[in-house]
CSV table of C-alpha atoms and ligand atoms in Angstrom, one decimal:
chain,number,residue,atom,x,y,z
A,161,UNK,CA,46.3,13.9,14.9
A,162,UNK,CA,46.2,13.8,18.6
A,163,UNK,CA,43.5,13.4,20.7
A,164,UNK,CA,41.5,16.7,21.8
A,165,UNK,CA,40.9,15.1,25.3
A,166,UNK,CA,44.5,14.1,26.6
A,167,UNK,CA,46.9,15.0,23.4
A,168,UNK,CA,47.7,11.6,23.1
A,169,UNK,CA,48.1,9.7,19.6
A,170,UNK,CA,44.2,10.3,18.3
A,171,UNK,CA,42.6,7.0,16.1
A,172,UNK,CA,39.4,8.0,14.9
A,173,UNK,CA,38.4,12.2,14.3
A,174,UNK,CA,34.3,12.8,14.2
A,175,UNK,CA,33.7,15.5,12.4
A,176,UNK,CA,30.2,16.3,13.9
A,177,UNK,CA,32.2,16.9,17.1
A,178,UNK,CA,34.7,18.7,15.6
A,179,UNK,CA,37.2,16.5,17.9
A,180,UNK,CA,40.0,13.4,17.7
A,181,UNK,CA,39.7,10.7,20.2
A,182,UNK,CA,42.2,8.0,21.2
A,183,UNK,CA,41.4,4.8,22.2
A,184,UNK,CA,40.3,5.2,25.4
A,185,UNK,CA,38.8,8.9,25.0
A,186,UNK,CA,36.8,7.4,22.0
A,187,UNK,CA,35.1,4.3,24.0
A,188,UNK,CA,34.4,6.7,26.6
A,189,UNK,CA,32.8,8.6,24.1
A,190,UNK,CA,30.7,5.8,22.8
A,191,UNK,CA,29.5,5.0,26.6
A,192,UNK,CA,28.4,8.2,27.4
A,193,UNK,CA,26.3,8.8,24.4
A,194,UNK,CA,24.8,5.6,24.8
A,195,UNK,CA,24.5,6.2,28.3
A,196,UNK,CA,22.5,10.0,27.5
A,197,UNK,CA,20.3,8.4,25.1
A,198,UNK,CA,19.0,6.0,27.3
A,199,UNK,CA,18.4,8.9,29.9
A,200,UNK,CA,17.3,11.5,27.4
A,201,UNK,CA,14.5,9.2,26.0
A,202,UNK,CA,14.0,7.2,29.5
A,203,UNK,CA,15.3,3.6,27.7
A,204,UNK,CA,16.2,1.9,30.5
A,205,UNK,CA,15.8,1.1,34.4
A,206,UNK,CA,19.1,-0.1,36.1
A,207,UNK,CA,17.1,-3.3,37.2
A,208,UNK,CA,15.9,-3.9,33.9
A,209,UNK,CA,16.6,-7.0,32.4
A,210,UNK,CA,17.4,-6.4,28.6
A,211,UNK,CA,17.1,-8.6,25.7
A,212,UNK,CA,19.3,-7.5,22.7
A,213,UNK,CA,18.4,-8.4,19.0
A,214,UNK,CA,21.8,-9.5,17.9
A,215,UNK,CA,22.4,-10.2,14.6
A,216,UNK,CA,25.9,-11.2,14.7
A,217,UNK,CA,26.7,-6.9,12.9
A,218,UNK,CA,28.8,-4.5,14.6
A,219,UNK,CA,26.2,-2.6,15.6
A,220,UNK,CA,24.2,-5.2,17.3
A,221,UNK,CA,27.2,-6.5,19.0
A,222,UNK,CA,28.7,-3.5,19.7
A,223,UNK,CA,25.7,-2.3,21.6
A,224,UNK,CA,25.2,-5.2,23.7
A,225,UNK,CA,29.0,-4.8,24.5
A,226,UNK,CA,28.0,-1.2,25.3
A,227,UNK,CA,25.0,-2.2,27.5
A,228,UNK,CA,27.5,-4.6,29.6
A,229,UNK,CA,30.0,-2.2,30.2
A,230,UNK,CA,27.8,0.1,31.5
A,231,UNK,CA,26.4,-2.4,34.0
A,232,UNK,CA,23.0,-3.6,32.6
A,233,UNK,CA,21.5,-7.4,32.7
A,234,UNK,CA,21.7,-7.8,29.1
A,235,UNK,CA,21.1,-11.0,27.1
A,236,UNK,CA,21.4,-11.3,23.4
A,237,UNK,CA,19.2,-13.4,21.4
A,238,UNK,CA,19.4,-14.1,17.5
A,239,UNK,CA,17.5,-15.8,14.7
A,240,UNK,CA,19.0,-18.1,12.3
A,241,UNK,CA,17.3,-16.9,9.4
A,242,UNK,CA,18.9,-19.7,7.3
A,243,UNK,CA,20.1,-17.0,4.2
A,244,UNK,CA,23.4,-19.9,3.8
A,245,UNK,CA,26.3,-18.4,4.8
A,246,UNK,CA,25.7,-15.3,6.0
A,247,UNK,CA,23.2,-16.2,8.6
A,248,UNK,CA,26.1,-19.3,9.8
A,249,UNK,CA,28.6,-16.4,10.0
A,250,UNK,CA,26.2,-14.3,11.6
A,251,UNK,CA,25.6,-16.8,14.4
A,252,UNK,CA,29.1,-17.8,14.8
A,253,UNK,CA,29.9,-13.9,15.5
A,254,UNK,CA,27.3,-14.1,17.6
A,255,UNK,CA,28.1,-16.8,20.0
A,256,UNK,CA,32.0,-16.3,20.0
A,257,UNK,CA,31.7,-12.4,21.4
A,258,UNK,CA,28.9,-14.5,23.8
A,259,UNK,CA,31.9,-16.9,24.5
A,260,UNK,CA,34.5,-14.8,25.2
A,261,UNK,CA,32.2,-12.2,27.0
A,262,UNK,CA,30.6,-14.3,29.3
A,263,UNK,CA,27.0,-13.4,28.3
A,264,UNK,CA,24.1,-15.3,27.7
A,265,UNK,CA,22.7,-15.9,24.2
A,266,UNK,CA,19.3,-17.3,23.2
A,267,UNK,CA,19.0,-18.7,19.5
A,268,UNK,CA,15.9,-19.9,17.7
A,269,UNK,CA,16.5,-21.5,14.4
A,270,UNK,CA,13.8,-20.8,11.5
A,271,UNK,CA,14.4,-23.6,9.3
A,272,UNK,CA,14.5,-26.1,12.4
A,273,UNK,CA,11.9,-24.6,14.8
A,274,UNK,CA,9.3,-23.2,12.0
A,275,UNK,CA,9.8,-24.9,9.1
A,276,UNK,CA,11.2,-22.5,6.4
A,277,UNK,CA,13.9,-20.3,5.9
A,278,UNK,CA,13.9,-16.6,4.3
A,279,UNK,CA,14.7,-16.8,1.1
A,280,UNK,CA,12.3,-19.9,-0.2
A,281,UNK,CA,10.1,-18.7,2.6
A,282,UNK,CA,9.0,-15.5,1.4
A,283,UNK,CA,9.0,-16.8,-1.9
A,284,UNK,CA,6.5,-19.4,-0.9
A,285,UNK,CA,4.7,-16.3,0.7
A,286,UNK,CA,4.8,-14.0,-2.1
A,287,UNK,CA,6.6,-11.5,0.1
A,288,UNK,CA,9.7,-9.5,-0.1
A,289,UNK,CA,12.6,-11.4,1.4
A,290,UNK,CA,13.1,-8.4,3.9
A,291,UNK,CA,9.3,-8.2,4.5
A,292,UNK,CA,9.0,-12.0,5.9
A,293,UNK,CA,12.4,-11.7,7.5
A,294,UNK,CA,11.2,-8.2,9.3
A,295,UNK,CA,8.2,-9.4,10.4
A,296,UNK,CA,9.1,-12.8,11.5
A,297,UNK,CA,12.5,-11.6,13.4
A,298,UNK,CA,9.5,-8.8,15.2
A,299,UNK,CA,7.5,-11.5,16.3
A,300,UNK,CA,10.7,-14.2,17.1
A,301,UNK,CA,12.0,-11.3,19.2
A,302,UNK,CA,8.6,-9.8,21.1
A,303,UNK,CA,8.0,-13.8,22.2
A,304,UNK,CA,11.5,-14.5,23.3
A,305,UNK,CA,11.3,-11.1,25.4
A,306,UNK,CA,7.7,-11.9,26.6
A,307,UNK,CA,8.4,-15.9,27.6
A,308,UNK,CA,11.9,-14.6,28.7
A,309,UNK,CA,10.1,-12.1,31.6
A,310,UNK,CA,12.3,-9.6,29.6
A,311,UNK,CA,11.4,-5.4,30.4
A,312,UNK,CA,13.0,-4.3,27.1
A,313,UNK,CA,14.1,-5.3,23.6
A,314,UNK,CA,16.9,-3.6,22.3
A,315,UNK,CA,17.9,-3.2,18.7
A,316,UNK,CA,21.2,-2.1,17.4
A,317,UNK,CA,19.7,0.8,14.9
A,318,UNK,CA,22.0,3.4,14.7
A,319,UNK,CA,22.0,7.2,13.9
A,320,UNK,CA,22.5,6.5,10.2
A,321,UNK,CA,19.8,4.2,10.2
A,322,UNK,CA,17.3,5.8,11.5
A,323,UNK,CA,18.3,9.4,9.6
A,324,UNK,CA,17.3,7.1,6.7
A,325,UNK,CA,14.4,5.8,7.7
A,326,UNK,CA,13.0,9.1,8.1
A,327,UNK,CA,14.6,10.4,4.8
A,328,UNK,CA,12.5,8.2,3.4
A,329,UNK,CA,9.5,8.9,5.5
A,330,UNK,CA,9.6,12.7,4.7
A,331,UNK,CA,10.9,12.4,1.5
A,332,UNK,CA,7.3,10.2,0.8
A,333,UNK,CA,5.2,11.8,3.5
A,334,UNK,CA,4.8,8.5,4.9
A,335,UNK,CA,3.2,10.8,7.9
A,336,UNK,CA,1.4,7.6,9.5
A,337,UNK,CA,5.0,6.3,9.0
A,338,UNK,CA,6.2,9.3,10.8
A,339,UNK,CA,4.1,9.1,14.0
A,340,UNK,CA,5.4,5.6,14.6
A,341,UNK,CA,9.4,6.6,14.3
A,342,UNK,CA,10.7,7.0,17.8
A,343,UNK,CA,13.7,5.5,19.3
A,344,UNK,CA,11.6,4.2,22.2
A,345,UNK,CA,8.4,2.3,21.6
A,346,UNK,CA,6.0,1.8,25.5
A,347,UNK,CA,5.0,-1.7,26.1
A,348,UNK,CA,1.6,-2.3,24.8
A,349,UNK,CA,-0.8,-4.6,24.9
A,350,UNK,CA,1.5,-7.4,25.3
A,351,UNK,CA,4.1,-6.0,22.9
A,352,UNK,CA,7.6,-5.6,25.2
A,353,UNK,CA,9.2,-2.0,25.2
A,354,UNK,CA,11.5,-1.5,22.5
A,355,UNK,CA,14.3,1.1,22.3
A,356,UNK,CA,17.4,1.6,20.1
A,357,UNK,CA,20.4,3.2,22.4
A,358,UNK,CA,22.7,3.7,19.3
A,359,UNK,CA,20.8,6.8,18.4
A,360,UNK,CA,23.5,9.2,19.2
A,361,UNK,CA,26.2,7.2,17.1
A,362,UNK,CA,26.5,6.6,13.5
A,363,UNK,CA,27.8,3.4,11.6
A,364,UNK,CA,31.5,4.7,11.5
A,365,UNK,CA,32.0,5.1,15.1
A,366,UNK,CA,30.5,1.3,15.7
A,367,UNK,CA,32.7,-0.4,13.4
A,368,UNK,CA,35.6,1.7,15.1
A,369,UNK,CA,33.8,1.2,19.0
A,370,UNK,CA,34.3,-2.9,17.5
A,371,UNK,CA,37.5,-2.7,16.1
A,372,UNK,CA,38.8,-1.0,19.2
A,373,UNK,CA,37.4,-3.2,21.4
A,374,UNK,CA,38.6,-6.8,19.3
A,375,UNK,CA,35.0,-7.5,18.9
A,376,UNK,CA,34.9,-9.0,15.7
A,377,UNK,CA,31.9,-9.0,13.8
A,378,UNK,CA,30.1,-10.3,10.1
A,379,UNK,CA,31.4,-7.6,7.4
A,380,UNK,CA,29.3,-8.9,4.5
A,381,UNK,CA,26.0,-7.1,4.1
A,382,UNK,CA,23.3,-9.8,3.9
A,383,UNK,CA,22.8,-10.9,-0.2
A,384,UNK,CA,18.7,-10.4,0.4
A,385,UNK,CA,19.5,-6.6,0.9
A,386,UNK,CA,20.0,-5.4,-2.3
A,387,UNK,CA,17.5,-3.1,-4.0
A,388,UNK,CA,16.9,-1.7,-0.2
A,389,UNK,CA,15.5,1.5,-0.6
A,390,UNK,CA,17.4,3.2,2.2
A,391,UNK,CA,20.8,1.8,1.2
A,392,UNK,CA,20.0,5.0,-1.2
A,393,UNK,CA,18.9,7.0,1.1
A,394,UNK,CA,22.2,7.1,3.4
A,395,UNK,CA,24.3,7.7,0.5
A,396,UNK,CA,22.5,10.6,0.2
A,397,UNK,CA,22.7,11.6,3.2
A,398,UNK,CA,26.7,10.6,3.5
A,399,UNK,CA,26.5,13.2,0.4
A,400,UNK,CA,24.9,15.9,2.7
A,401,UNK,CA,27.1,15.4,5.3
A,402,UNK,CA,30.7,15.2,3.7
A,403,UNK,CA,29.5,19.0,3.2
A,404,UNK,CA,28.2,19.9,6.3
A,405,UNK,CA,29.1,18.1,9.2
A,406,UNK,CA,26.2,17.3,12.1
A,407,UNK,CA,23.5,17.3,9.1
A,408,UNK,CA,22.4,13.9,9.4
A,409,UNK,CA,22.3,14.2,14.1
A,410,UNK,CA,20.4,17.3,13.2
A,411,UNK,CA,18.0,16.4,10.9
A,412,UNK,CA,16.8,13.7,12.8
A,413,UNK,CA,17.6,14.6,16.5
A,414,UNK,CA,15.5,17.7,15.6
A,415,UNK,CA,13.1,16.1,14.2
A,416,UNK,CA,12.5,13.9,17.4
A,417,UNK,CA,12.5,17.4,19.6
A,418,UNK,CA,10.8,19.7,17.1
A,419,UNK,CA,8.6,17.6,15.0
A,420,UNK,CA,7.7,14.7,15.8
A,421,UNK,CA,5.2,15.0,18.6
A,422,UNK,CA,2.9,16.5,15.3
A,423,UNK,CA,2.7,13.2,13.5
A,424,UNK,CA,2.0,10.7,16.3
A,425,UNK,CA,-0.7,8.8,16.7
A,426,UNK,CA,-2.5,7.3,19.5
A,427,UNK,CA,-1.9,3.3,19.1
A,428,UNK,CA,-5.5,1.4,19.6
A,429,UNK,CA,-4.6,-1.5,21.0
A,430,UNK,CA,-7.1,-1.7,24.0
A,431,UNK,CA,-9.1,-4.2,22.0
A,432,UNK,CA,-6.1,-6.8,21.0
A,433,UNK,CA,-7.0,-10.2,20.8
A,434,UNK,CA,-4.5,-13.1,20.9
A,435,UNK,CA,-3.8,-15.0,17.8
A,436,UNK,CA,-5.8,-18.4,17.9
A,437,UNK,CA,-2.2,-20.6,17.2
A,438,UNK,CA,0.3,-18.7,19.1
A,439,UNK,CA,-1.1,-16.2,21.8
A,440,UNK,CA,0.2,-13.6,20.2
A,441,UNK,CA,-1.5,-10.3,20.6
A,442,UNK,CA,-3.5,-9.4,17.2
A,443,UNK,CA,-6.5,-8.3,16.2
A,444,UNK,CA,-7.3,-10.9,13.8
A,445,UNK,CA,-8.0,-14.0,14.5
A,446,UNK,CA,-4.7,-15.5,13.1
A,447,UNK,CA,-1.8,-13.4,13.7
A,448,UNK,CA,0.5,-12.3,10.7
A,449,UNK,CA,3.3,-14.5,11.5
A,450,UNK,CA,1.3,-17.3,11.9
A,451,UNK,CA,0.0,-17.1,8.0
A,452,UNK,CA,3.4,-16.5,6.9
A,453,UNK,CA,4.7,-19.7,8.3
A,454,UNK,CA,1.7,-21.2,6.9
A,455,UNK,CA,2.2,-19.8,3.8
A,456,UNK,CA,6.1,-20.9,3.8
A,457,UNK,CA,5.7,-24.0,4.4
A,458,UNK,CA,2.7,-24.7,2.4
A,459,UNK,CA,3.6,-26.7,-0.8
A,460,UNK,CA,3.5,-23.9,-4.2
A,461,UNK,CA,2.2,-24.1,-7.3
A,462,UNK,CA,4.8,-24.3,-10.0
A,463,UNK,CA,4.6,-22.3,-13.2
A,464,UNK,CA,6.0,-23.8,-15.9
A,465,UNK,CA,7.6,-21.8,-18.8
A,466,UNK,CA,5.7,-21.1,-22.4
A,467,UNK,CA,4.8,-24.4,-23.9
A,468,UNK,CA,4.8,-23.9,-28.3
A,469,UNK,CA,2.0,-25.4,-29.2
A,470,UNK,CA,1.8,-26.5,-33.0
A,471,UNK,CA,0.9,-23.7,-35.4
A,472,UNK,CA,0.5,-21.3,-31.8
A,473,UNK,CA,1.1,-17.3,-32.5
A,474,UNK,CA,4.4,-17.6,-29.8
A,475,UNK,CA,4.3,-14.1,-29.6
A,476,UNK,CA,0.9,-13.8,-27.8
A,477,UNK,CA,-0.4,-17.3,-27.5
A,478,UNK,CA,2.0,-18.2,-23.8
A,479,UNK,CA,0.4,-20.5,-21.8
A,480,UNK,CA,1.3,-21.0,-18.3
A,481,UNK,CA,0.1,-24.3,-16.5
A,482,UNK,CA,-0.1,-24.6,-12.4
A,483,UNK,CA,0.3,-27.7,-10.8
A,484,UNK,CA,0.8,-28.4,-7.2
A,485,UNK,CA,4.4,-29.8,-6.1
A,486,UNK,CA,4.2,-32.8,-3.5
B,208,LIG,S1,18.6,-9.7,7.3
B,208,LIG,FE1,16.5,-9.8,6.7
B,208,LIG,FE2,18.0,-7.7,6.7
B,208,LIG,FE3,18.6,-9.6,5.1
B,208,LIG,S2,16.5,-10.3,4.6
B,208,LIG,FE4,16.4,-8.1,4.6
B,208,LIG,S3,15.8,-7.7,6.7
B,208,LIG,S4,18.5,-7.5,4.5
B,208,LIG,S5,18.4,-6.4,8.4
B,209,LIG,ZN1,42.6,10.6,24.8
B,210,LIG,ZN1,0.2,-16.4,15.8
């Protein structure tokens, strides 16, 4: 196997490119589609000063490597989530390639800062794990960027990602889901820019870009992810492409230049409020993080398993009985 740029000893062949890269040849690779998809979709300024949403993954960590090596201001800045191990490991990741990099990383801790952590907090919020962690990782990351004087937030979605996403999209005909899939979302109305560089590189080639670099990173997938729709949908689409090669850039790269202008939809957000608690902008009075932490750190009820009451029908007579914990 030798590389298809210099004939040296190749590491890593990519089908979709019908090509073998060496070390070198394959980092260069990785730069340069990094560096056209921030030009094709107009990502990034030079001057910009760039917050990454690091989550301690090689494809968080491997973009902000990216975004350094190709000159940007980039800071990273995680959340520990506090899901036990996996979110220590993921910080540890995270501040030893910070470490040994040189770079700068902000942290915010849920459990210390807010008062509840994912997996008892969504609980307590009668949300899906990934739901509360989503949204309160959205709004952890639009606030550091805002009170950082940050241009753009940057998040390590990749190819395979996002082909997913909109797998799923079409697949449902999500269409309102459709209009809001880009890999570059304006600023607006006191929302920072967000954009997602890695959109030209799939999950294979960022665990080789890290691996190839030394960068080492948190294998484990996190335990809250099971039963994630679009773990599904990227087998399937692994499936599509074992037998055709370039399927999965193609059916969402055209998508972007073919299709998607059809399903988007102008945002109103002229008439944003700020949330009453944090400043955020909303357009309720309370802003949707701000009632989950309420909700998360508000003591539950507890419901107690059937009680058998003397000469009760078990079967049908269950009684539940909700009490208030301290
Ligand atoms: S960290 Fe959070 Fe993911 Fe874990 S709880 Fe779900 S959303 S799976 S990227
Ligand atoms: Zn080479
Ligand atoms: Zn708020």
């Amino acid at each position: 196997m030798k590389c298809t740029v210099c004939r040296g000893p190749a590491i890593i062949d990519i089908r979709r490119h019908n090509a073998y890269f060496c070390p070198e040849h394959f980092l260069r690779l990785c730069r340069d589609q990094v560096a056209k998809a921030i030009k094709d979709f107009s990502m990034l300024e030079p001057a910009d000063r760039v917050l990454v949403a690091v989550s301690g993954g090689k494809d968080s960590l491997a973009v902000w490597d990216i975004l350094l090596e190709l000159g940007y201001r980039a800071d990273g800045f995680i959340v520990g989530l506090g899901i036990g191990a996996y979110s220590s490991s993921s910080t540890q990741h995270a501040r030893a390639y910070a470490v040994r990099r040189g770079a700068n990383l902000l942290e915010v801790d849920l459990p210390t800062t807010y008062g509840y952590d994912i997996p008892e907090g969504a609980k307590a919020a009668r949300r899906t794990p990934c739901s509360a962690c989503g949204l309160t990782k959205r709004h952890l990351f639009d606030k550091a960027a805002v009170d950082g004087g940050y241009d753009v937030v940057v998040t390590g979605h990749n190819l395979d990602d996002e082909a997913a996403v909109l797998f799923g999209n079409v697949l449902h005909w999500h269409t309102d889901y459709l209009g809001r899939q880009a890999p570059v979302l304006p600023a607006r109305g006191g929302f920072p820019k967000k954009v997602k560089p890695l959109v030209r590189l799939g999950e294979r080639e960022m665990a080789a870009y890290c691996v190839v670099r030394g960068i080492e990173y948190i294998v484990e997938e996190c335990p809250m992810a099971e039963g994630n729709r679009h773990l599904h949908y990227k087998e399937a689409l692994n499936a599509v492409e074992a037998r055709s090669p370039g399927a999965k850039f193609d059916f969402y790269h055209r998508y972007l230049a073919n299709a998607a202008a059809a399903f988007r939809v102008a945002e109103a957000d002229d008439d944003l409020g700020s949330c009453e608690r944090c400043g955020a902008p909303c357009s309720n009075e309370i802003c949707a993080f701000c009632r989950l932490v309420e909700r998360a750190t508000t003591p539950q009820p507890v419901t107690l398993g059937p009680r058998r009451r003397r000469g009760a029908n078990t079967t049908t007579d269950r009684p539940t009985i909700e009490e208030r914990t301290p």
